[in-house]
């Protein structure tokens, strides 16, 4: 990563944004005093004209300046003219960094920003990418996790890299000099979060564990998880189960790496899908998806908790929708 005259840090993952800004500061200031040659603004309170003025200021005692604008996506389209003019002739002694959650490619400002700046993507990872992030962070922290623990940590935390980093720091502080922790250590130190409870709900449904599924469902509803999102996650899980069932029905030995590629998930998740799919034949899966359709109609008609509870009962063999 090099500190070009204009950089757009684009995305919603705070951990990646922080990492990108730290690297840009190292590149731009090259060990100089940040207090002398760094300015930070926040949109929309900061006026674009003031930002441009700061970017055009010569660095103190030589070197380069770093000018950062947070939440640049909050500027209205009408406010961008000074920034667009600056993009045509940026000051080479300044690195202007615009941090935004998103950029509308259809607007004049969006097109110019993407065309005339270095774009650093900071998107939230997909579920299948989280174990690789956990492995990387653990290695950088000097923490020794085997693949089973890495997958368990990823499932427990979910696709939140900021929290994942915090949990790895916690594990590293607990681990001895050799950096080793056990599954029991992980379960005791790393608390369940919302994503982990969603996974627990889906896994309980996949194994027809009525008590476990109801406990997870009520926990999620109790903390305000939208029923529509829960239904979406359940449907996605059962779509994976049906794909895994199809692989099993083709005959022969099913390798979990091949299953992971077919399902688009981590091998650990694919192995669980294969195990759960063995308990579902095609007729049962067809019935499940018919129930999903009726549950969706029920939620759109004003239903809520009772719709999902009835669905859980039906999927686990305890009743009908």
GROMACS .gro file of C-alpha atoms in nm:
model
  321
    1UNK     CA    1   0.000   0.000   0.000
    2UNK     CA    2   0.148   0.338  -0.097
    3UNK     CA    3   0.034   0.682   0.011
    4UNK     CA    4  -0.090   0.830  -0.317
    5UNK     CA    5  -0.211   1.196  -0.327
    6UNK     CA    6  -0.575   1.084  -0.289
    7UNK     CA    7  -0.693   0.758  -0.132
    8UNK     CA    8  -1.051   0.637  -0.082
    9UNK     CA    9  -1.091   0.391   0.206
   10UNK     CA   10  -1.421   0.229   0.118
   11UNK     CA   11  -1.628  -0.013   0.327
   12UNK     CA   12  -1.804  -0.083   0.657
   13UNK     CA   13  -1.556  -0.304   0.845
   14UNK     CA   14  -1.403  -0.089   1.127
   15UNK     CA   15  -1.108  -0.323   1.182
   16UNK     CA   16  -0.999  -0.303   0.818
   17UNK     CA   17  -1.053   0.074   0.807
   18UNK     CA   18  -0.834   0.118   1.114
   19UNK     CA   19  -0.564  -0.105   0.967
   20UNK     CA   20  -0.571   0.085   0.637
   21UNK     CA   21  -0.544   0.425   0.808
   22UNK     CA   22  -0.255   0.308   1.024
   23UNK     CA   23  -0.066   0.183   0.719
   24UNK     CA   24  -0.135   0.504   0.526
   25UNK     CA   25  -0.008   0.710   0.817
   26UNK     CA   26   0.314   0.509   0.826
   27UNK     CA   27   0.359   0.552   0.451
   28UNK     CA   28   0.267   0.920   0.434
   29UNK     CA   29   0.444   1.052   0.742
   30UNK     CA   30   0.743   0.814   0.733
   31UNK     CA   31   0.808   0.831   1.104
   32UNK     CA   32   0.744   1.205   1.135
   33UNK     CA   33   0.539   1.369   1.410
   34UNK     CA   34   0.166   1.307   1.341
   35UNK     CA   35   0.080   1.607   1.558
   36UNK     CA   36   0.250   1.839   1.312
   37UNK     CA   37   0.145   1.706   0.973
   38UNK     CA   38  -0.184   1.521   1.029
   39UNK     CA   39  -0.536   1.665   1.030
   40UNK     CA   40  -0.858   1.467   1.076
   41UNK     CA   41  -1.204   1.591   0.972
   42UNK     CA   42  -1.549   1.437   1.006
   43UNK     CA   43  -1.827   1.489   0.752
   44UNK     CA   44  -2.074   1.646   0.721
   45UNK     CA   45  -1.967   1.889   0.996
   46UNK     CA   46  -1.640   1.964   0.815
   47UNK     CA   47  -1.678   2.182   0.508
   48UNK     CA   48  -1.518   2.040   0.190
   49UNK     CA   49  -1.355   2.380   0.133
   50UNK     CA   50  -1.177   2.355   0.469
   51UNK     CA   51  -1.059   2.004   0.381
   52UNK     CA   52  -0.918   2.124   0.048
   53UNK     CA   53  -0.744   2.414   0.224
   54UNK     CA   54  -0.582   2.170   0.467
   55UNK     CA   55  -0.478   1.940   0.180
   56UNK     CA   56  -0.315   2.232  -0.005
   57UNK     CA   57  -0.114   2.341   0.301
   58UNK     CA   58   0.258   2.265   0.276
   59UNK     CA   59   0.397   2.021   0.534
   60UNK     CA   60   0.570   2.158   0.843
   61UNK     CA   61   0.948   2.106   0.834
   62UNK     CA   62   0.929   1.920   0.504
   63UNK     CA   63   0.806   1.566   0.448
   64UNK     CA   64   0.438   1.506   0.372
   65UNK     CA   65   0.100   1.580   0.524
   66UNK     CA   66  -0.186   1.339   0.594
   67UNK     CA   67  -0.541   1.475   0.579
   68UNK     CA   68  -0.819   1.230   0.672
   69UNK     CA   69  -1.193   1.281   0.624
   70UNK     CA   70  -1.416   1.033   0.808
   71UNK     CA   71  -1.775   0.961   0.698
   72UNK     CA   72  -1.723   1.130   0.362
   73UNK     CA   73  -2.036   0.949   0.235
   74UNK     CA   74  -2.241   1.184   0.455
   75UNK     CA   75  -2.160   1.486   0.240
   76UNK     CA   76  -2.454   1.569   0.011
   77UNK     CA   77  -2.390   1.560  -0.363
   78UNK     CA   78  -2.406   1.939  -0.380
   79UNK     CA   79  -2.109   1.976  -0.140
   80UNK     CA   80  -1.851   1.786  -0.343
   81UNK     CA   81  -1.746   2.055  -0.594
   82UNK     CA   82  -1.432   2.170  -0.402
   83UNK     CA   83  -1.319   1.808  -0.363
   84UNK     CA   84  -1.381   1.733  -0.733
   85UNK     CA   85  -1.176   2.037  -0.834
   86UNK     CA   86  -0.897   1.925  -0.601
   87UNK     CA   87  -0.897   1.576  -0.757
   88UNK     CA   88  -0.792   1.732  -1.089
   89UNK     CA   89  -0.471   1.874  -0.939
   90UNK     CA   90  -0.400   1.720  -0.597
   91UNK     CA   91  -0.112   1.845  -0.385
   92UNK     CA   92   0.170   1.585  -0.419
   93UNK     CA   93   0.301   1.668  -0.071
   94UNK     CA   94  -0.032   1.566   0.091
   95UNK     CA   95  -0.207   1.231   0.117
   96UNK     CA   96  -0.579   1.309   0.129
   97UNK     CA   97  -0.776   1.011   0.261
   98UNK     CA   98  -1.154   1.001   0.220
   99UNK     CA   99  -1.316   0.733   0.438
  100UNK     CA  100  -1.665   0.630   0.325
  101UNK     CA  101  -1.896   0.338   0.385
  102UNK     CA  102  -2.004   0.344   0.020
  103UNK     CA  103  -1.982   0.548  -0.300
  104UNK     CA  104  -2.264   0.590  -0.547
  105UNK     CA  105  -2.104   0.511  -0.883
  106UNK     CA  106  -2.392   0.680  -1.065
  107UNK     CA  107  -2.312   1.029  -0.935
  108UNK     CA  108  -2.052   1.269  -1.071
  109UNK     CA  109  -1.871   1.269  -0.736
  110UNK     CA  110  -1.871   0.888  -0.714
  111UNK     CA  111  -1.737   0.844  -1.066
  112UNK     CA  112  -1.461   1.102  -1.016
  113UNK     CA  113  -1.356   0.968  -0.677
  114UNK     CA  114  -1.327   0.610  -0.800
  115UNK     CA  115  -1.145   0.715  -1.116
  116UNK     CA  116  -0.893   0.956  -0.961
  117UNK     CA  117  -0.806   0.796  -0.627
  118UNK     CA  118  -0.651   0.478  -0.496
  119UNK     CA  119  -0.940   0.268  -0.361
  120UNK     CA  120  -0.879   0.044  -0.058
  121UNK     CA  121  -1.169  -0.192   0.002
  122UNK     CA  122  -1.268  -0.256   0.365
  123UNK     CA  123  -1.578  -0.472   0.317
  124UNK     CA  124  -1.713  -0.702   0.585
  125UNK     CA  125  -1.607  -1.060   0.516
  126UNK     CA  126  -1.841  -1.334   0.404
  127UNK     CA  127  -1.907  -1.615   0.653
  128UNK     CA  128  -1.682  -1.853   0.458
  129UNK     CA  129  -1.390  -1.607   0.485
  130UNK     CA  130  -1.399  -1.566   0.864
  131UNK     CA  131  -1.197  -1.882   0.951
  132UNK     CA  132  -0.911  -1.758   0.729
  133UNK     CA  133  -0.919  -1.423   0.909
  134UNK     CA  134  -0.919  -1.602   1.246
  135UNK     CA  135  -0.620  -1.811   1.138
  136UNK     CA  136  -0.430  -1.502   1.018
  137UNK     CA  137  -0.502  -1.293   1.329
  138UNK     CA  138  -0.413  -1.582   1.560
  139UNK     CA  139  -0.083  -1.638   1.379
  140UNK     CA  140   0.005  -1.266   1.395
  141UNK     CA  141  -0.075  -1.267   1.768
  142UNK     CA  142   0.145  -1.570   1.832
  143UNK     CA  143  -0.157  -1.784   1.919
  144UNK     CA  144  -0.149  -2.149   1.814
  145UNK     CA  145  -0.493  -2.273   1.707
  146UNK     CA  146  -0.557  -2.597   1.522
  147UNK     CA  147  -0.817  -2.589   1.237
  148UNK     CA  148  -1.093  -2.717   1.467
  149UNK     CA  149  -1.039  -2.432   1.714
  150UNK     CA  150  -1.008  -2.177   1.435
  151UNK     CA  151  -1.341  -2.288   1.288
  152UNK     CA  152  -1.505  -2.292   1.631
  153UNK     CA  153  -1.381  -1.939   1.704
  154UNK     CA  154  -1.508  -1.814   1.367
  155UNK     CA  155  -1.851  -1.965   1.421
  156UNK     CA  156  -1.870  -1.832   1.776
  157UNK     CA  157  -1.780  -1.474   1.684
  158UNK     CA  158  -1.922  -1.442   1.331
  159UNK     CA  159  -1.820  -1.196   1.056
  160UNK     CA  160  -1.719  -0.911   1.287
  161UNK     CA  161  -1.342  -0.865   1.247
  162UNK     CA  162  -1.324  -0.603   1.524
  163UNK     CA  163  -1.471  -0.845   1.777
  164UNK     CA  164  -1.268  -1.133   1.634
  165UNK     CA  165  -0.950  -0.934   1.693
  166UNK     CA  166  -1.055  -0.853   2.049
  167UNK     CA  167  -1.135  -1.216   2.126
  168UNK     CA  168  -0.799  -1.332   1.988
  169UNK     CA  169  -0.623  -1.073   2.206
  170UNK     CA  170  -0.815  -1.212   2.503
  171UNK     CA  171  -0.712  -1.569   2.420
  172UNK     CA  172  -0.350  -1.465   2.370
  173UNK     CA  173  -0.341  -1.297   2.711
  174UNK     CA  174  -0.476  -1.616   2.866
  175UNK     CA  175  -0.248  -1.858   2.677
  176UNK     CA  176   0.092  -1.956   2.809
  177UNK     CA  177   0.426  -1.886   2.647
  178UNK     CA  178   0.361  -2.153   2.384
  179UNK     CA  179   0.043  -1.975   2.273
  180UNK     CA  180  -0.176  -2.282   2.305
  181UNK     CA  181  -0.541  -2.287   2.417
  182UNK     CA  182  -0.796  -2.566   2.435
  183UNK     CA  183  -1.153  -2.586   2.314
  184UNK     CA  184  -1.264  -2.558   2.677
  185UNK     CA  185  -1.059  -2.238   2.715
  186UNK     CA  186  -1.221  -2.095   2.403
  187UNK     CA  187  -1.574  -2.179   2.517
  188UNK     CA  188  -1.509  -2.025   2.859
  189UNK     CA  189  -1.341  -1.706   2.737
  190UNK     CA  190  -1.524  -1.627   2.414
  191UNK     CA  191  -1.889  -1.547   2.472
  192UNK     CA  192  -2.162  -1.630   2.225
  193UNK     CA  193  -2.278  -1.339   2.015
  194UNK     CA  194  -2.583  -1.292   1.798
  195UNK     CA  195  -2.428  -1.455   1.492
  196UNK     CA  196  -2.320  -1.758   1.694
  197UNK     CA  197  -2.674  -1.800   1.827
  198UNK     CA  198  -2.810  -1.787   1.472
  199UNK     CA  199  -2.570  -2.066   1.379
  200UNK     CA  200  -2.683  -2.259   1.688
  201UNK     CA  201  -3.047  -2.221   1.580
  202UNK     CA  202  -2.975  -2.345   1.227
  203UNK     CA  203  -2.765  -2.638   1.348
  204UNK     CA  204  -3.034  -2.739   1.597
  205UNK     CA  205  -3.293  -2.736   1.318
  206UNK     CA  206  -3.061  -2.936   1.096
  207UNK     CA  207  -3.037  -3.207   1.361
  208UNK     CA  208  -3.404  -3.175   1.463
  209UNK     CA  209  -3.306  -3.071   1.816
  210UNK     CA  210  -3.634  -2.913   1.927
  211UNK     CA  211  -3.516  -2.797   2.271
  212UNK     CA  212  -3.197  -2.643   2.134
  213UNK     CA  213  -3.375  -2.475   1.843
  214UNK     CA  214  -3.645  -2.325   2.066
  215UNK     CA  215  -3.388  -2.197   2.316
  216UNK     CA  216  -3.184  -2.030   2.041
  217UNK     CA  217  -3.494  -1.887   1.873
  218UNK     CA  218  -3.629  -1.733   2.193
  219UNK     CA  219  -3.286  -1.592   2.278
  220UNK     CA  220  -3.261  -1.423   1.938
  221UNK     CA  221  -3.614  -1.288   1.946
  222UNK     CA  222  -3.553  -1.165   2.301
  223UNK     CA  223  -3.261  -0.947   2.188
  224UNK     CA  224  -3.463  -0.801   1.902
  225UNK     CA  225  -3.348  -1.007   1.603
  226UNK     CA  226  -3.599  -0.947   1.319
  227UNK     CA  227  -3.804  -1.262   1.240
  228UNK     CA  228  -3.764  -1.201   0.865
  229UNK     CA  229  -3.385  -1.216   0.896
  230UNK     CA  230  -3.404  -1.534   1.102
  231UNK     CA  231  -3.621  -1.697   0.837
  232UNK     CA  232  -3.371  -1.593   0.571
  233UNK     CA  233  -3.084  -1.753   0.767
  234UNK     CA  234  -3.284  -2.073   0.819
  235UNK     CA  235  -3.367  -2.096   0.449
  236UNK     CA  236  -3.003  -2.039   0.356
  237UNK     CA  237  -2.896  -2.316   0.593
  238UNK     CA  238  -3.146  -2.561   0.449
  239UNK     CA  239  -3.039  -2.466   0.097
  240UNK     CA  240  -2.693  -2.584   0.194
  241UNK     CA  241  -2.842  -2.902   0.339
  242UNK     CA  242  -3.027  -2.973   0.014
  243UNK     CA  243  -2.710  -2.917  -0.189
  244UNK     CA  244  -2.523  -3.150   0.047
  245UNK     CA  245  -2.802  -3.407   0.020
  246UNK     CA  246  -2.768  -3.391  -0.359
  247UNK     CA  247  -2.395  -3.459  -0.332
  248UNK     CA  248  -2.462  -3.761  -0.110
  249UNK     CA  249  -2.728  -3.895  -0.347
  250UNK     CA  250  -2.483  -3.898  -0.636
  251UNK     CA  251  -2.301  -4.181  -0.466
  252UNK     CA  252  -1.936  -4.236  -0.394
  253UNK     CA  253  -1.719  -4.078  -0.128
  254UNK     CA  254  -1.789  -3.710  -0.070
  255UNK     CA  255  -1.477  -3.513   0.021
  256UNK     CA  256  -1.547  -3.217   0.251
  257UNK     CA  257  -1.319  -2.991   0.046
  258UNK     CA  258  -1.517  -3.070  -0.267
  259UNK     CA  259  -1.837  -3.013  -0.071
  260UNK     CA  260  -1.703  -2.679   0.054
  261UNK     CA  261  -1.634  -2.570  -0.305
  262UNK     CA  262  -1.982  -2.680  -0.418
  263UNK     CA  263  -2.159  -2.507  -0.127
  264UNK     CA  264  -1.934  -2.200  -0.120
  265UNK     CA  265  -1.858  -2.236   0.252
  266UNK     CA  266  -1.563  -2.328   0.478
  267UNK     CA  267  -1.477  -2.702   0.490
  268UNK     CA  268  -1.575  -2.714   0.859
  269UNK     CA  269  -1.922  -2.580   0.773
  270UNK     CA  270  -1.947  -2.814   0.473
  271UNK     CA  271  -1.868  -3.115   0.695
  272UNK     CA  272  -2.150  -3.019   0.931
  273UNK     CA  273  -2.387  -2.974   0.636
  274UNK     CA  274  -2.302  -3.322   0.508
  275UNK     CA  275  -2.360  -3.474   0.853
  276UNK     CA  276  -2.696  -3.299   0.893
  277UNK     CA  277  -2.806  -3.373   0.535
  278UNK     CA  278  -2.789  -3.746   0.608
  279UNK     CA  279  -3.094  -3.698   0.829
  280UNK     CA  280  -3.300  -3.536   0.552
  281UNK     CA  281  -3.426  -3.702   0.236
  282UNK     CA  282  -3.551  -3.511  -0.068
  283UNK     CA  283  -3.917  -3.542   0.030
  284UNK     CA  284  -3.848  -3.396   0.378
  285UNK     CA  285  -3.652  -3.109   0.226
  286UNK     CA  286  -3.929  -3.033  -0.023
  287UNK     CA  287  -4.175  -3.024   0.268
  288UNK     CA  288  -3.940  -2.793   0.461
  289UNK     CA  289  -3.925  -2.543   0.175
  290UNK     CA  290  -4.303  -2.548   0.142
  291UNK     CA  291  -4.317  -2.459   0.511
  292UNK     CA  292  -4.066  -2.177   0.456
  293UNK     CA  293  -4.294  -2.029   0.191
  294UNK     CA  294  -4.594  -2.041   0.424
  295UNK     CA  295  -4.388  -1.891   0.707
  296UNK     CA  296  -4.276  -1.608   0.478
  297UNK     CA  297  -4.638  -1.535   0.387
  298UNK     CA  298  -4.729  -1.546   0.756
  299UNK     CA  299  -4.460  -1.292   0.848
  300UNK     CA  300  -4.560  -1.062   0.562
  301UNK     CA  301  -4.920  -1.082   0.681
  302UNK     CA  302  -4.829  -0.943   1.022
  303UNK     CA  303  -4.725  -1.258   1.207
  304UNK     CA  304  -4.418  -1.271   1.427
  305UNK     CA  305  -4.294  -1.496   1.705
  306UNK     CA  306  -4.574  -1.748   1.669
  307UNK     CA  307  -4.493  -1.806   1.300
  308UNK     CA  308  -4.131  -1.898   1.369
  309UNK     CA  309  -4.215  -2.106   1.675
  310UNK     CA  310  -4.463  -2.307   1.469
  311UNK     CA  311  -4.202  -2.349   1.196
  312UNK     CA  312  -3.945  -2.479   1.446
  313UNK     CA  313  -4.197  -2.725   1.587
  314UNK     CA  314  -4.280  -2.853   1.240
  315UNK     CA  315  -3.918  -2.889   1.125
  316UNK     CA  316  -3.823  -3.074   1.442
  317UNK     CA  317  -4.122  -3.308   1.413
  318UNK     CA  318  -4.320  -3.153   1.695
  319UNK     CA  319  -4.614  -3.009   1.508
  320UNK     CA  320  -4.746  -2.856   1.189
  321UNK     CA  321  -4.727  -2.504   1.048
   0.00000   0.00000   0.00000
